[in-house]
């Protein structure tokens, strides 16, 4: 039985940067440090940082001291409030997210309506929306896309910028892009910027390829992680025996006896030790299976 771990599993650059900087801040802290929201969507990482002394808060209004901005970024109102109230911000927003903020603000200031692919409730998009001005659409599915197209074609809108959540499905992006090109009135100035993170693209493509060549796929990541869910969706499409877990404790009851090849991919917020723990657990299971088979013989 072979275990194949995807080369692009685990922390992406933005997450690694945010976590390492936060750990460094905690080591050198002389006072309480807050973090606005979970630093990343992974309970293991969040719990470890909490043990080291960081205090997670849901609103900037709860802060009275140094506050970390997580990898997902925050609405621009947070910066304004912090400045007005003397709160020092340590901004560890992913550089790719910051680029989107600047891009949509620039286009919104010149009269463009912003179309943002992704979930309106995702923390990254909550931040991005605050830079979009008054005319924008957040689109997660085709129903919402066609509703937006109807509103744009029927309204006084002649300039549209399309961007995406950094962890959006690459496949859905291309589908939505084609629909917009075909359905929007031709006199509308349509600018499309694929702002899906390169690491996300690579990870999704590797998940697809790996899923096609194994008997079982294990996706490791937080239950509330958008990019992890997308990896699981991709894996499920190409491998019937796909599971999504947060830790190695969740694979006890899964039967691996009939699998020759097991693939592992992990979300962008999954630490290396979680991946190692899952692999170790699988090796133990495989050893037990072999031991049982020998005793039967």
Coordinates of C-alpha atoms in Angstrom, one line a residue:
X1 CA 0.0 0.0 0.0
X2 CA 1.4 3.4 -1.1
X3 CA 0.8 6.7 0.6
X4 CA 1.3 9.7 -1.7
X5 CA 1.4 13.2 -0.1
X6 CA 0.8 16.1 -2.5
X7 CA 3.9 18.3 -3.0
X8 CA 1.8 21.4 -2.5
X9 CA 0.1 20.4 0.7
X10 CA 0.0 22.6 3.8
X11 CA 0.8 26.2 4.5
X12 CA 0.7 28.7 1.6
X13 CA 3.0 31.7 1.7
X14 CA 0.4 34.0 3.1
X15 CA -0.6 31.7 6.0
X16 CA 3.0 30.8 6.8
X17 CA 3.9 34.5 6.9
X18 CA 1.0 35.4 9.2
X19 CA 1.6 32.5 11.6
X20 CA 5.4 33.0 11.8
X21 CA 5.1 36.7 12.4
X22 CA 2.4 36.2 15.0
X23 CA 4.6 33.6 16.8
X24 CA 7.5 36.1 16.7
X25 CA 5.3 38.9 18.1
X26 CA 4.3 36.6 21.0
X27 CA 7.8 35.7 21.8
X28 CA 8.8 39.4 22.1
X29 CA 5.6 40.7 23.6
X30 CA 5.7 42.7 26.9
X31 CA 1.9 43.2 26.8
X32 CA -1.3 41.6 25.7
X33 CA -1.7 41.0 22.0
X34 CA -5.0 40.6 20.2
X35 CA -5.9 38.9 16.9
X36 CA -9.0 40.1 15.1
X37 CA -10.7 36.8 14.1
X38 CA -8.9 33.5 13.8
X39 CA -5.4 34.0 12.4
X40 CA -6.2 31.2 9.8
X41 CA -9.0 28.7 9.4
X42 CA -7.4 25.8 11.4
X43 CA -8.3 24.9 15.0
X44 CA -4.9 23.3 15.7
X45 CA -3.0 26.5 14.8
X46 CA -5.5 28.7 16.6
X47 CA -5.4 26.6 19.8
X48 CA -1.6 26.6 19.8
X49 CA -1.4 30.3 19.5
X50 CA -4.0 30.8 22.2
X51 CA -1.8 28.6 24.5
X52 CA 1.1 31.0 23.8
X53 CA -1.0 33.9 25.0
X54 CA -2.7 35.5 22.0
X55 CA -6.3 36.7 22.6
X56 CA -8.7 36.3 19.7
X57 CA -11.5 38.8 19.4
X58 CA -14.4 39.2 17.0
X59 CA -14.5 43.0 16.8
X60 CA -11.9 45.8 16.8
X61 CA -14.0 47.5 19.4
X62 CA -12.8 44.8 21.9
X63 CA -9.2 45.8 21.4
X64 CA -7.3 48.2 23.6
X65 CA -3.8 47.2 22.6
X66 CA -1.7 45.8 19.8
X67 CA -3.9 43.9 17.4
X68 CA -2.9 41.5 14.6
X69 CA -4.7 41.5 11.3
X70 CA -5.0 38.0 10.1
X71 CA -4.1 36.6 6.6
X72 CA -7.7 37.1 5.3
X73 CA -7.6 40.8 5.8
X74 CA -10.2 43.1 7.3
X75 CA -12.6 45.9 6.1
X76 CA -11.0 49.3 5.7
X77 CA -13.1 50.7 8.6
X78 CA -10.9 48.7 11.0
X79 CA -7.8 50.7 10.0
X80 CA -9.7 53.9 10.5
X81 CA -11.0 52.9 13.9
X82 CA -7.5 51.7 15.0
X83 CA -5.9 55.0 14.0
X84 CA -8.5 57.1 15.7
X85 CA -8.2 55.1 18.9
X86 CA -4.4 54.6 19.1
X87 CA -4.5 50.9 18.5
X88 CA -1.3 49.5 16.9
X89 CA -2.0 47.1 14.1
X90 CA 0.3 44.4 12.9
X91 CA -1.0 43.8 9.4
X92 CA -0.4 40.3 8.3
X93 CA -3.0 40.3 5.5
X94 CA -1.8 38.1 2.6
X95 CA -0.1 40.3 0.0
X96 CA -2.4 38.7 -2.7
X97 CA -5.5 39.9 -0.8
X98 CA -4.0 43.4 -0.3
X99 CA -3.5 43.6 -4.1
X100 CA -7.2 42.8 -4.6
X101 CA -8.2 45.6 -2.2
X102 CA -6.1 48.1 -4.1
X103 CA -7.4 46.9 -7.5
X104 CA -11.1 47.1 -6.7
X105 CA -10.7 50.4 -4.9
X106 CA -8.9 51.9 -8.0
X107 CA -11.6 50.7 -10.4
X108 CA -14.5 51.6 -8.1
X109 CA -13.1 55.2 -7.9
X110 CA -13.3 55.4 -11.7
X111 CA -16.9 54.3 -12.0
X112 CA -16.6 50.5 -12.4
X113 CA -19.1 48.1 -10.9
X114 CA -17.2 45.3 -9.1
X115 CA -18.2 41.7 -9.6
X116 CA -16.5 39.5 -6.9
X117 CA -16.6 35.7 -7.3
X118 CA -16.8 34.1 -3.9
X119 CA -18.9 33.9 -0.7
X120 CA -20.2 37.2 0.8
X121 CA -19.7 35.7 4.3
X122 CA -16.1 34.7 3.8
X123 CA -13.8 36.9 5.9
X124 CA -11.6 37.7 2.9
X125 CA -14.5 39.0 0.9
X126 CA -15.9 40.9 3.8
X127 CA -12.7 42.9 3.7
X128 CA -12.7 43.2 -0.1
X129 CA -16.3 44.4 -0.2
X130 CA -15.4 47.4 1.9
X131 CA -13.1 48.6 -1.0
X132 CA -15.7 48.0 -3.7
X133 CA -17.6 51.3 -3.4
X134 CA -21.4 51.3 -3.6
X135 CA -21.9 49.3 -6.9
X136 CA -20.9 45.6 -6.5
X137 CA -22.1 42.0 -6.8
X138 CA -20.8 39.0 -4.8
X139 CA -21.4 35.8 -6.7
X140 CA -20.9 32.2 -5.5
X141 CA -23.1 30.3 -7.9
X142 CA -24.7 30.4 -11.4
X143 CA -28.1 31.6 -10.1
X144 CA -26.4 34.6 -8.5
X145 CA -24.4 35.2 -11.6
X146 CA -27.4 35.3 -13.9
X147 CA -29.2 37.6 -11.5
X148 CA -26.2 39.9 -11.5
X149 CA -26.1 39.8 -15.3
X150 CA -29.8 40.8 -15.5
X151 CA -29.3 43.7 -13.1
X152 CA -26.2 44.9 -15.0
X153 CA -27.8 44.7 -18.4
X154 CA -31.0 46.3 -17.2
X155 CA -29.3 49.0 -15.2
X156 CA -27.2 52.1 -16.0
X157 CA -24.0 50.2 -15.8
X158 CA -21.4 50.4 -18.6
X159 CA -18.1 49.4 -16.8
X160 CA -17.5 46.2 -14.9
X161 CA -14.4 44.8 -13.2
X162 CA -14.4 41.0 -12.3
X163 CA -12.2 39.7 -9.6
X164 CA -12.2 36.6 -7.4
X165 CA -11.7 35.4 -3.8
X166 CA -8.1 34.1 -3.8
X167 CA -9.3 30.6 -2.9
X168 CA -12.2 30.4 -5.4
X169 CA -12.6 27.3 -7.6
X170 CA -10.5 27.8 -10.7
X171 CA -12.9 25.7 -12.7
X172 CA -15.9 27.8 -11.6
X173 CA -13.9 31.0 -12.4
X174 CA -13.5 29.9 -16.0
X175 CA -17.1 28.9 -16.4
X176 CA -18.4 32.2 -14.9
X177 CA -16.0 34.1 -17.1
X178 CA -17.4 32.6 -20.2
X179 CA -21.0 33.2 -19.1
X180 CA -20.2 36.9 -18.5
X181 CA -18.5 37.3 -21.8
X182 CA -21.4 35.7 -23.6
X183 CA -24.3 37.3 -21.7
X184 CA -23.3 40.8 -20.9
X185 CA -24.2 43.5 -23.4
X186 CA -21.3 44.1 -25.8
X187 CA -21.2 47.8 -25.2
X188 CA -20.2 47.2 -21.5
X189 CA -16.5 47.7 -20.8
X190 CA -15.7 44.3 -19.2
X191 CA -12.4 43.9 -17.4
X192 CA -11.6 40.4 -16.0
X193 CA -8.7 39.9 -13.5
X194 CA -8.1 36.3 -12.3
X195 CA -7.1 37.0 -8.7
X196 CA -7.1 33.4 -7.6
X197 CA -3.9 32.8 -5.8
X198 CA -1.3 30.9 -7.8
X199 CA -0.8 28.5 -4.9
X200 CA -4.5 27.8 -5.0
X201 CA -4.4 27.0 -8.7
X202 CA -1.5 24.7 -8.3
X203 CA -3.0 23.0 -5.3
X204 CA -6.3 22.4 -7.0
X205 CA -4.7 21.0 -10.1
X206 CA -2.5 18.7 -8.1
X207 CA -5.5 17.5 -6.2
X208 CA -7.3 16.6 -9.4
X209 CA -4.3 14.7 -10.8
X210 CA -3.6 12.8 -7.6
X211 CA -7.3 11.9 -7.2
X212 CA -7.4 10.3 -10.6
X213 CA -4.5 8.0 -9.7
X214 CA -5.3 6.7 -6.2
X215 CA -8.0 4.5 -4.6
X216 CA -8.6 6.8 -1.7
X217 CA -8.1 10.6 -1.1
X218 CA -7.7 12.2 2.3
X219 CA -8.0 16.0 2.4
X220 CA -6.7 17.6 5.6
X221 CA -7.9 21.0 6.8
X222 CA -10.2 23.1 8.9
X223 CA -14.0 22.5 8.6
X224 CA -14.4 26.2 8.1
X225 CA -11.7 26.5 5.5
X226 CA -12.9 27.5 2.1
X227 CA -9.9 26.2 0.2
X228 CA -10.0 22.9 2.0
X229 CA -13.7 22.4 1.0
X230 CA -12.8 23.1 -2.6
X231 CA -10.0 20.5 -2.5
X232 CA -12.5 18.0 -1.1
X233 CA -15.0 18.8 -3.8
X234 CA -12.3 18.2 -6.5
X235 CA -11.1 15.0 -4.9
X236 CA -14.7 13.6 -4.6
X237 CA -15.3 14.2 -8.3
X238 CA -12.4 12.0 -9.3
X239 CA -12.1 9.6 -6.4
X240 CA -15.2 7.9 -4.9
X241 CA -13.3 7.1 -1.7
X242 CA -12.6 10.7 -0.5
X243 CA -12.7 12.0 3.0
X244 CA -12.1 15.4 4.6
X245 CA -10.6 15.5 8.1
X246 CA -9.0 18.0 10.5
X247 CA -6.8 15.6 12.4
X248 CA -5.6 12.0 12.4
X249 CA -8.2 11.1 15.1
X250 CA -10.9 11.1 12.5
X251 CA -9.6 8.2 10.4
X252 CA -10.0 5.5 12.9
X253 CA -13.2 4.1 11.5
X254 CA -12.3 4.3 7.9
X255 CA -11.5 1.0 6.2
X256 CA -8.3 1.1 4.2
X257 CA -8.0 -2.6 3.8
X258 CA -8.9 -2.6 0.1
X259 CA -6.8 0.4 -1.1
X260 CA -3.5 0.1 -2.9
X261 CA -2.8 3.8 -3.2
X262 CA -3.8 6.5 -0.8
X263 CA -3.4 10.2 -1.7
X264 CA -3.1 13.0 0.8
X265 CA -3.7 16.8 0.2
X266 CA -3.9 19.5 2.7
X267 CA -5.5 23.0 2.7
X268 CA -3.5 26.2 2.8
X269 CA -4.0 26.6 6.6
X270 CA -3.0 23.1 7.5
X271 CA 0.3 22.9 9.5
X272 CA 2.9 20.3 8.6
X273 CA 2.6 18.4 11.9
X274 CA -1.1 17.7 11.0
X275 CA 0.0 16.1 7.7
X276 CA 2.8 14.1 9.4
X277 CA 0.3 12.9 12.1
X278 CA -2.1 11.6 9.5
X279 CA 0.7 9.8 7.6
X280 CA 1.9 8.2 10.8
X281 CA -1.6 7.0 11.6
X282 CA -2.0 5.5 8.2
X283 CA 1.3 3.7 8.5
X284 CA 0.2 2.3 11.8
X285 CA -3.1 1.1 10.3
X286 CA -1.3 -0.4 7.3
X287 CA 1.1 -2.2 9.7
X288 CA -1.9 -3.6 11.7
X289 CA -3.6 -4.8 8.6
X290 CA -0.4 -6.7 7.5
X291 CA -0.1 -8.1 11.0
X292 CA -3.7 -9.4 11.0
X293 CA -3.2 -10.9 7.5
X294 CA -0.1 -12.8 8.6
X295 CA -1.9 -14.1 11.7
X296 CA -4.8 -15.4 9.6
X297 CA -2.4 -17.2 7.3

